[in-house]
PDB file of C-alpha atoms in Angstrom:
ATOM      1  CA  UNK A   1      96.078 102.770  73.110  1.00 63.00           C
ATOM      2  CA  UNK A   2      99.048 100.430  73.766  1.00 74.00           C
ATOM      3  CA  UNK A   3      99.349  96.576  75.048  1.00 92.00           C
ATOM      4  CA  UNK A   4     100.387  94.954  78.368  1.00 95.00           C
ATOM      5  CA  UNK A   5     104.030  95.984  78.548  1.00 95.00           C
ATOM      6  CA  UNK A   6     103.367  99.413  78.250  1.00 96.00           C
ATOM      7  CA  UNK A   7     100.524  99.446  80.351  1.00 97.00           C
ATOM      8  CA  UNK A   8     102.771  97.490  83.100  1.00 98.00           C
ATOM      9  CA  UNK A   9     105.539 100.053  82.787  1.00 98.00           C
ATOM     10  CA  UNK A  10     103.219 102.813  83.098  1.00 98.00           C
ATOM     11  CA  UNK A  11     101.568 101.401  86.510  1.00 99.00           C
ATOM     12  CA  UNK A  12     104.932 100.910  87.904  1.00 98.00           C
ATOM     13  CA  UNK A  13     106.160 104.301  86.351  1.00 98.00           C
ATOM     14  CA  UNK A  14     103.432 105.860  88.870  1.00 98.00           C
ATOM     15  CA  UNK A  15     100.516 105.957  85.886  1.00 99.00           C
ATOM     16  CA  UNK A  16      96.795 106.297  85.813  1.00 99.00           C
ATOM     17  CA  UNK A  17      95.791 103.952  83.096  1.00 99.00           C
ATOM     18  CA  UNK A  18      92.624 102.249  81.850  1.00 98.00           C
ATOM     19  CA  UNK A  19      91.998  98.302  81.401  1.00 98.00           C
ATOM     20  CA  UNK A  20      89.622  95.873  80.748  1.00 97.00           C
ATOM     21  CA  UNK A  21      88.426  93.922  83.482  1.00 96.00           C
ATOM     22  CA  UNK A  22      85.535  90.945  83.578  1.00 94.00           C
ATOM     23  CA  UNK A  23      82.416  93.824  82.876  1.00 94.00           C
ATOM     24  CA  UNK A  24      83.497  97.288  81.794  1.00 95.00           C
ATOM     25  CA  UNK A  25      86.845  98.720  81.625  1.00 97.00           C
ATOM     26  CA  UNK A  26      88.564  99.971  84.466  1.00 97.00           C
ATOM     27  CA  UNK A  27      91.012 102.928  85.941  1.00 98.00           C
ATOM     28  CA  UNK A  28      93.772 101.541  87.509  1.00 98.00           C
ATOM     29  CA  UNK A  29      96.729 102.446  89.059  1.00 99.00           C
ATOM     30  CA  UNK A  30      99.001 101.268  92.415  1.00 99.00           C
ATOM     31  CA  UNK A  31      97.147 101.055  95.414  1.00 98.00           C
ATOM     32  CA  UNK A  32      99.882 102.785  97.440  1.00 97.00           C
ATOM     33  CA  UNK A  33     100.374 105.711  95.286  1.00 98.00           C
ATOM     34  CA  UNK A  34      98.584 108.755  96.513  1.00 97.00           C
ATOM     35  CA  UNK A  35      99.218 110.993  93.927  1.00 98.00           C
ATOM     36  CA  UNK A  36      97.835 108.676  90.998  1.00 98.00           C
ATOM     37  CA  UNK A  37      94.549 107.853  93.172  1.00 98.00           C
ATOM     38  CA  UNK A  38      93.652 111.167  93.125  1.00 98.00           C
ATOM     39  CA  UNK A  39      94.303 111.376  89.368  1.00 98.00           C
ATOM     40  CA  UNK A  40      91.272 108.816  88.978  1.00 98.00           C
ATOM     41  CA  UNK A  41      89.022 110.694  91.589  1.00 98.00           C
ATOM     42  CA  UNK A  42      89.617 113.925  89.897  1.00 98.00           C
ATOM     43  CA  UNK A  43      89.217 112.093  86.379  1.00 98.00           C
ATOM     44  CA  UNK A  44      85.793 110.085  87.571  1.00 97.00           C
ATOM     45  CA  UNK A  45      84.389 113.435  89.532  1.00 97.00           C
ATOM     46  CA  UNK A  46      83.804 110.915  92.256  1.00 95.00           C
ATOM     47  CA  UNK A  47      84.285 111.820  95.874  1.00 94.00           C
ATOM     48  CA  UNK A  48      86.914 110.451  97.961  1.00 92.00           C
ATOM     49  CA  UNK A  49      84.562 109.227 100.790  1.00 94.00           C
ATOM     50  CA  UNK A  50      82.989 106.716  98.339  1.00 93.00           C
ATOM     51  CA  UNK A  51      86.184 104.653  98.075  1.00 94.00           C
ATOM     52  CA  UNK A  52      87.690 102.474  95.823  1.00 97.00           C
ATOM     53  CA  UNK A  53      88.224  98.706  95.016  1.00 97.00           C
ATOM     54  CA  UNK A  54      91.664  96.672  95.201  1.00 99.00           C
ATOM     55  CA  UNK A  55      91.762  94.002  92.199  1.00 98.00           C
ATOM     56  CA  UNK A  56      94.593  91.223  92.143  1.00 98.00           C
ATOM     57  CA  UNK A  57      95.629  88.475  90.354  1.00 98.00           C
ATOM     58  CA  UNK A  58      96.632  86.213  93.376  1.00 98.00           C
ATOM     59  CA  UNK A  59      95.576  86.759  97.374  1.00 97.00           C
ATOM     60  CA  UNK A  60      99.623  87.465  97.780  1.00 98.00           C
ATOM     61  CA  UNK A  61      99.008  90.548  95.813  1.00 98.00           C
ATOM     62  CA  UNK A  62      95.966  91.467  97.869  1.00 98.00           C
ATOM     63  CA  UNK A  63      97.130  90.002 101.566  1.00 98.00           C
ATOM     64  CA  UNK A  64      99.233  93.467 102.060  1.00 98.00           C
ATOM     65  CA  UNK A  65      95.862  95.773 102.085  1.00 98.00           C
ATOM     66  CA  UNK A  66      93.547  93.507 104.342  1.00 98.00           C
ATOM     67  CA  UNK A  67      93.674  92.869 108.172  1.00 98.00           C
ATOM     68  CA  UNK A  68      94.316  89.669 108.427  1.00 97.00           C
ATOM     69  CA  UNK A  69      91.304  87.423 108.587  1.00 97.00           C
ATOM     70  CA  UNK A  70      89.903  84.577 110.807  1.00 97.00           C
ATOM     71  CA  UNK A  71      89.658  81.367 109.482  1.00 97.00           C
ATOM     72  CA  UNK A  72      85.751  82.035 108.701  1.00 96.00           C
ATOM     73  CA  UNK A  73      86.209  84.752 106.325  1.00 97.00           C
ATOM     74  CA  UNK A  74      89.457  82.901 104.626  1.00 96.00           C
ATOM     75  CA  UNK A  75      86.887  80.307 103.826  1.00 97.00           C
ATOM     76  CA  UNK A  76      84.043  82.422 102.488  1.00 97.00           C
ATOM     77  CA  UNK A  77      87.016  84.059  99.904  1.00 98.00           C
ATOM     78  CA  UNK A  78      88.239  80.657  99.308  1.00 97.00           C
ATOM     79  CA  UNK A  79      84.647  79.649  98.293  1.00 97.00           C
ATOM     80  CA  UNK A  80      84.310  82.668  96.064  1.00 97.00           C
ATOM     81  CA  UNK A  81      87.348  83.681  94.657  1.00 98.00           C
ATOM     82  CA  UNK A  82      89.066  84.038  91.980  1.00 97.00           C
ATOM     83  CA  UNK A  83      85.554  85.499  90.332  1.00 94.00           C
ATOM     84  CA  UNK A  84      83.731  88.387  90.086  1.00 92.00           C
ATOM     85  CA  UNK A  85      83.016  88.906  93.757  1.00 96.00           C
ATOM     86  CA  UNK A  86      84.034  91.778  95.597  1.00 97.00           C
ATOM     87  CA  UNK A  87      84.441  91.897  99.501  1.00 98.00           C
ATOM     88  CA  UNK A  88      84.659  94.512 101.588  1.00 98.00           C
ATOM     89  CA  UNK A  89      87.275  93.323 104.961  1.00 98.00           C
ATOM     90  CA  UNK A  90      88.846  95.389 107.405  1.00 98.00           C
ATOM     91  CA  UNK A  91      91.724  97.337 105.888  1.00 98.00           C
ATOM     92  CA  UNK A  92      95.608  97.398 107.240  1.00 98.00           C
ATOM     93  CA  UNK A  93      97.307 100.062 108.102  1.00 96.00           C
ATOM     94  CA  UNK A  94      99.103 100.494 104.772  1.00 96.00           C
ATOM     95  CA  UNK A  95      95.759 101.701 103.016  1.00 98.00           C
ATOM     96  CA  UNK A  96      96.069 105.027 101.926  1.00 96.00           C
ATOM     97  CA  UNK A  97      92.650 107.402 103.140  1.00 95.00           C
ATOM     98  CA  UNK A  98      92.089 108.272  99.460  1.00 93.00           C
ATOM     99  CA  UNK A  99      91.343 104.539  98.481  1.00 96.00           C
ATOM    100  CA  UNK A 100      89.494 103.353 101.318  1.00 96.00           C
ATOM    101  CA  UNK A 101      87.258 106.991 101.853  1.00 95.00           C
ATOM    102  CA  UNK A 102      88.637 107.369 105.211  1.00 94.00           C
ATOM    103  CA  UNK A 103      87.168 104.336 106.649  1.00 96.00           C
ATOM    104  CA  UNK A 104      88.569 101.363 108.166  1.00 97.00           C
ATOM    105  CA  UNK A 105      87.523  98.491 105.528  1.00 98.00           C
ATOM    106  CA  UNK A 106      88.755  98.342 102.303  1.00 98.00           C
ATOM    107  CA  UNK A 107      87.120  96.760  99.375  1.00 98.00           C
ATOM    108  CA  UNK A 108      88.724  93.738  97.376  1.00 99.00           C
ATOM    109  CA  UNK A 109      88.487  91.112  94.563  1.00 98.00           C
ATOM    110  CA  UNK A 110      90.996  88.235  93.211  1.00 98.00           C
ATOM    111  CA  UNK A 111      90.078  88.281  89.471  1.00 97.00           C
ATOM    112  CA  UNK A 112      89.260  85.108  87.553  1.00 95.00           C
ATOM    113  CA  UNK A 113      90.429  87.032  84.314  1.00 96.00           C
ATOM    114  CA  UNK A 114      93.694  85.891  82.793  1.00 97.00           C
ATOM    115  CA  UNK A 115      94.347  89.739  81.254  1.00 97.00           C
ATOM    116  CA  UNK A 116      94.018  91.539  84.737  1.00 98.00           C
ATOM    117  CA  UNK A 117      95.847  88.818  86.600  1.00 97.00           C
ATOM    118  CA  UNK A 118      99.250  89.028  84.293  1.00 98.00           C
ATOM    119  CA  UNK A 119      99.182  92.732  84.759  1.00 98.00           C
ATOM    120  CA  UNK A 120      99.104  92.692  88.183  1.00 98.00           C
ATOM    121  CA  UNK A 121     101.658  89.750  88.125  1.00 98.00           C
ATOM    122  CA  UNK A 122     104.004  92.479  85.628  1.00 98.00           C
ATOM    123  CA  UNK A 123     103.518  95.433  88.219  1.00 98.00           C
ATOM    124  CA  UNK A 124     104.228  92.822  91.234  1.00 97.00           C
ATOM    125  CA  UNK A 125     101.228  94.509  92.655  1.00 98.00           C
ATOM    126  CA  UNK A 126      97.488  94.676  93.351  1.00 99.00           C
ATOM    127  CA  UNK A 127      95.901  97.268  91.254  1.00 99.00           C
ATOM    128  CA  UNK A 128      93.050  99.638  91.726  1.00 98.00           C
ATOM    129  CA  UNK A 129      89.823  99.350  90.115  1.00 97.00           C
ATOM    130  CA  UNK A 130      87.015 101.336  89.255  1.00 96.00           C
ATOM    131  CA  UNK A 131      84.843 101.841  86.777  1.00 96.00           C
ATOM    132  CA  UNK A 132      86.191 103.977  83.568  1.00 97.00           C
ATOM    133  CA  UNK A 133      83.329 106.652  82.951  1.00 97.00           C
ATOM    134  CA  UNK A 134      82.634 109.969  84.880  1.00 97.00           C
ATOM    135  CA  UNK A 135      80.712 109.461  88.138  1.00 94.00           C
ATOM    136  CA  UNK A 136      76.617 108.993  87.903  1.00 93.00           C
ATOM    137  CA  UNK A 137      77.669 107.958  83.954  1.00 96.00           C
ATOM    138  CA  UNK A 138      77.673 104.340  82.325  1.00 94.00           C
ATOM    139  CA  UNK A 139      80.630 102.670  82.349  1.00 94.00           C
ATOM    140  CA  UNK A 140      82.546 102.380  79.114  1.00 95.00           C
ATOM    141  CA  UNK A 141      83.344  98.863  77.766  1.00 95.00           C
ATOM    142  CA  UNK A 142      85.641  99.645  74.947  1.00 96.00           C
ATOM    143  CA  UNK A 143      89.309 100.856  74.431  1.00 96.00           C
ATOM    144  CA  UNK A 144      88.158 102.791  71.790  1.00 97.00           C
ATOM    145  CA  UNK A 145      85.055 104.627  74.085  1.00 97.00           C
ATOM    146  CA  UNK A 146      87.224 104.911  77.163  1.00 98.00           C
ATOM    147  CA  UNK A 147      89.770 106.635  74.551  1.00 96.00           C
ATOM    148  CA  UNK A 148      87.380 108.813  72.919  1.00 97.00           C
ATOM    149  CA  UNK A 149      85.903 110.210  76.021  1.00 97.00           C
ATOM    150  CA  UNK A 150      89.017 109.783  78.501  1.00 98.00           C
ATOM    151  CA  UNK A 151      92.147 109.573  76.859  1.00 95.00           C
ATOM    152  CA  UNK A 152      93.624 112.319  77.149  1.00 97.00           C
ATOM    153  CA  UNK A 153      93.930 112.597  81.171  1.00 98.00           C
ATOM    154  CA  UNK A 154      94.593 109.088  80.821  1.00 98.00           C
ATOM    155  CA  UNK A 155      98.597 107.411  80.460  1.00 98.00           C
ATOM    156  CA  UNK A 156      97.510 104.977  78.579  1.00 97.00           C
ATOM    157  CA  UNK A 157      94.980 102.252  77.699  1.00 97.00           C
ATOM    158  CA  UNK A 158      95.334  98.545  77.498  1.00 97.00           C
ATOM    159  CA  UNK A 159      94.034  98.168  74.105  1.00 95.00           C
ATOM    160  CA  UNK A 160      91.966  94.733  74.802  1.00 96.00           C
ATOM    161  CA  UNK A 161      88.354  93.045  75.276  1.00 96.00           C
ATOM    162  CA  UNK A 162      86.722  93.094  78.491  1.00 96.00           C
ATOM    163  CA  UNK A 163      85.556  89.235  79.974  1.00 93.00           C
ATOM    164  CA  UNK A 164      81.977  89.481  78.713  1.00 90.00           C
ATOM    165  CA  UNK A 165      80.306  89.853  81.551  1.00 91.00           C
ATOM    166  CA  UNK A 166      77.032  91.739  82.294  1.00 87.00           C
ATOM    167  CA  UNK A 167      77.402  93.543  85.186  1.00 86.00           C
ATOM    168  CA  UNK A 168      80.147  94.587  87.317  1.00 82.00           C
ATOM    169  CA  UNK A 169      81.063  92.140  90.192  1.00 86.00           C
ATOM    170  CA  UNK A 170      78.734  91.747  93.683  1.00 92.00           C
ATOM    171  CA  UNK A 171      80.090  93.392  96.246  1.00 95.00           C
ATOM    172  CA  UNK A 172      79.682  91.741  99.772  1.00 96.00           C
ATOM    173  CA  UNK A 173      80.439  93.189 103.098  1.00 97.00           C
ATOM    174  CA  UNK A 174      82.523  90.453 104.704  1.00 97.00           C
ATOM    175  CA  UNK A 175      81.730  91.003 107.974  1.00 95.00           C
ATOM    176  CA  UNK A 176      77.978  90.539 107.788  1.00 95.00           C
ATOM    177  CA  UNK A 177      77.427  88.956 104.299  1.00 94.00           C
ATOM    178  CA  UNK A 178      75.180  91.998 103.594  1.00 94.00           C
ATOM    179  CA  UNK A 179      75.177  92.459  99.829  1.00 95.00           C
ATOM    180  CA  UNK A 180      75.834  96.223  99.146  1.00 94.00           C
ATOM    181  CA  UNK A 181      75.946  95.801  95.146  1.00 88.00           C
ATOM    182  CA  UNK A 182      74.116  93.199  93.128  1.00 81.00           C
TER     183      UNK A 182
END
């Protein structure tokens, strides 16, 4: 378990790591890097139609990986961001087919936490963001859990509290306003 340095230089080094975010800790890695997404699907057992979330610590991190938006749907994430809200808005081209399960939205959040926004700011980047646990299992909420039961396909983990929260973030279909995740 290491700190945000050497969690920042593994991300950038092309590393699967895991990190706290505002619920339960979270795998993370670039969003452009192929090779490293499929590290977490292969770690989580999830399938790669299901997708995966973007998480950044300003909208200049997450502008590259969304379509650009009318002025509507700027103001809806104005109205709910940074927090823990989660929208899904049509992806750009850049988004690889692993992260967005091969569809043509991709699913995004501007964190309110201070931890997950200075890592993204030290890997210049977006990260990815899903849930550190094995899929159809709880999600871990510890450094010391995700280590015990995933450390060692892991590079690293940030060695840190989650935000306290509850329950993972809502996520909300742009679009529509449907809520697909309470």
């Amino acid at each position: 378990m290491n700190g945000l340095d050497e969690a920042a230089a593994v991300i950038r080094g092309g590393g699967v790591i895991a990190y706290p975010t505002e619920a339960v800790f979270g795998l993370g890695c670039l969003p452009g890097n192929e090779q490293a997404i499929e590290r977490i699907l292969t770690i989580k057992g999830r399938e790669a139609t299901r997708g995966l979330i973007i998480i950044g610590g300003s909208r200049e991190q997450l502008a590259p990986w969304m379509a650009p938006l009318d002025t509507t749907a700027e103001a809806t994430l104005a109205a709910h961001w940074p927090g823990p809200v989660t929208f899904v808005v049509k992806a750009s081209e850049q988004v690889p087919l692993l992260l967005n399960g091969g569809r043509d939205t991709i699913a995004v959040r501007l964190s309110a936490m201070p931890l997950v926004a200075e890592l993204c700011a030290r890997c210049n980047s977006a990260l990815v963001s899903t849930s550190a646990n094995r899929s159809g299992n709880e999600a871990l909420r510890s450094a010391s859990d995700v280590d015990a039961v995933l450390g060692s396909e892991l590079d690293t983990v940030l060695d840190a509290p989650t935000g306290g929260a509850d329950s993972p973030s809502r996520v909300i279909e742009l679009a529509t306003g449907r809520l697909l995740r309470a």
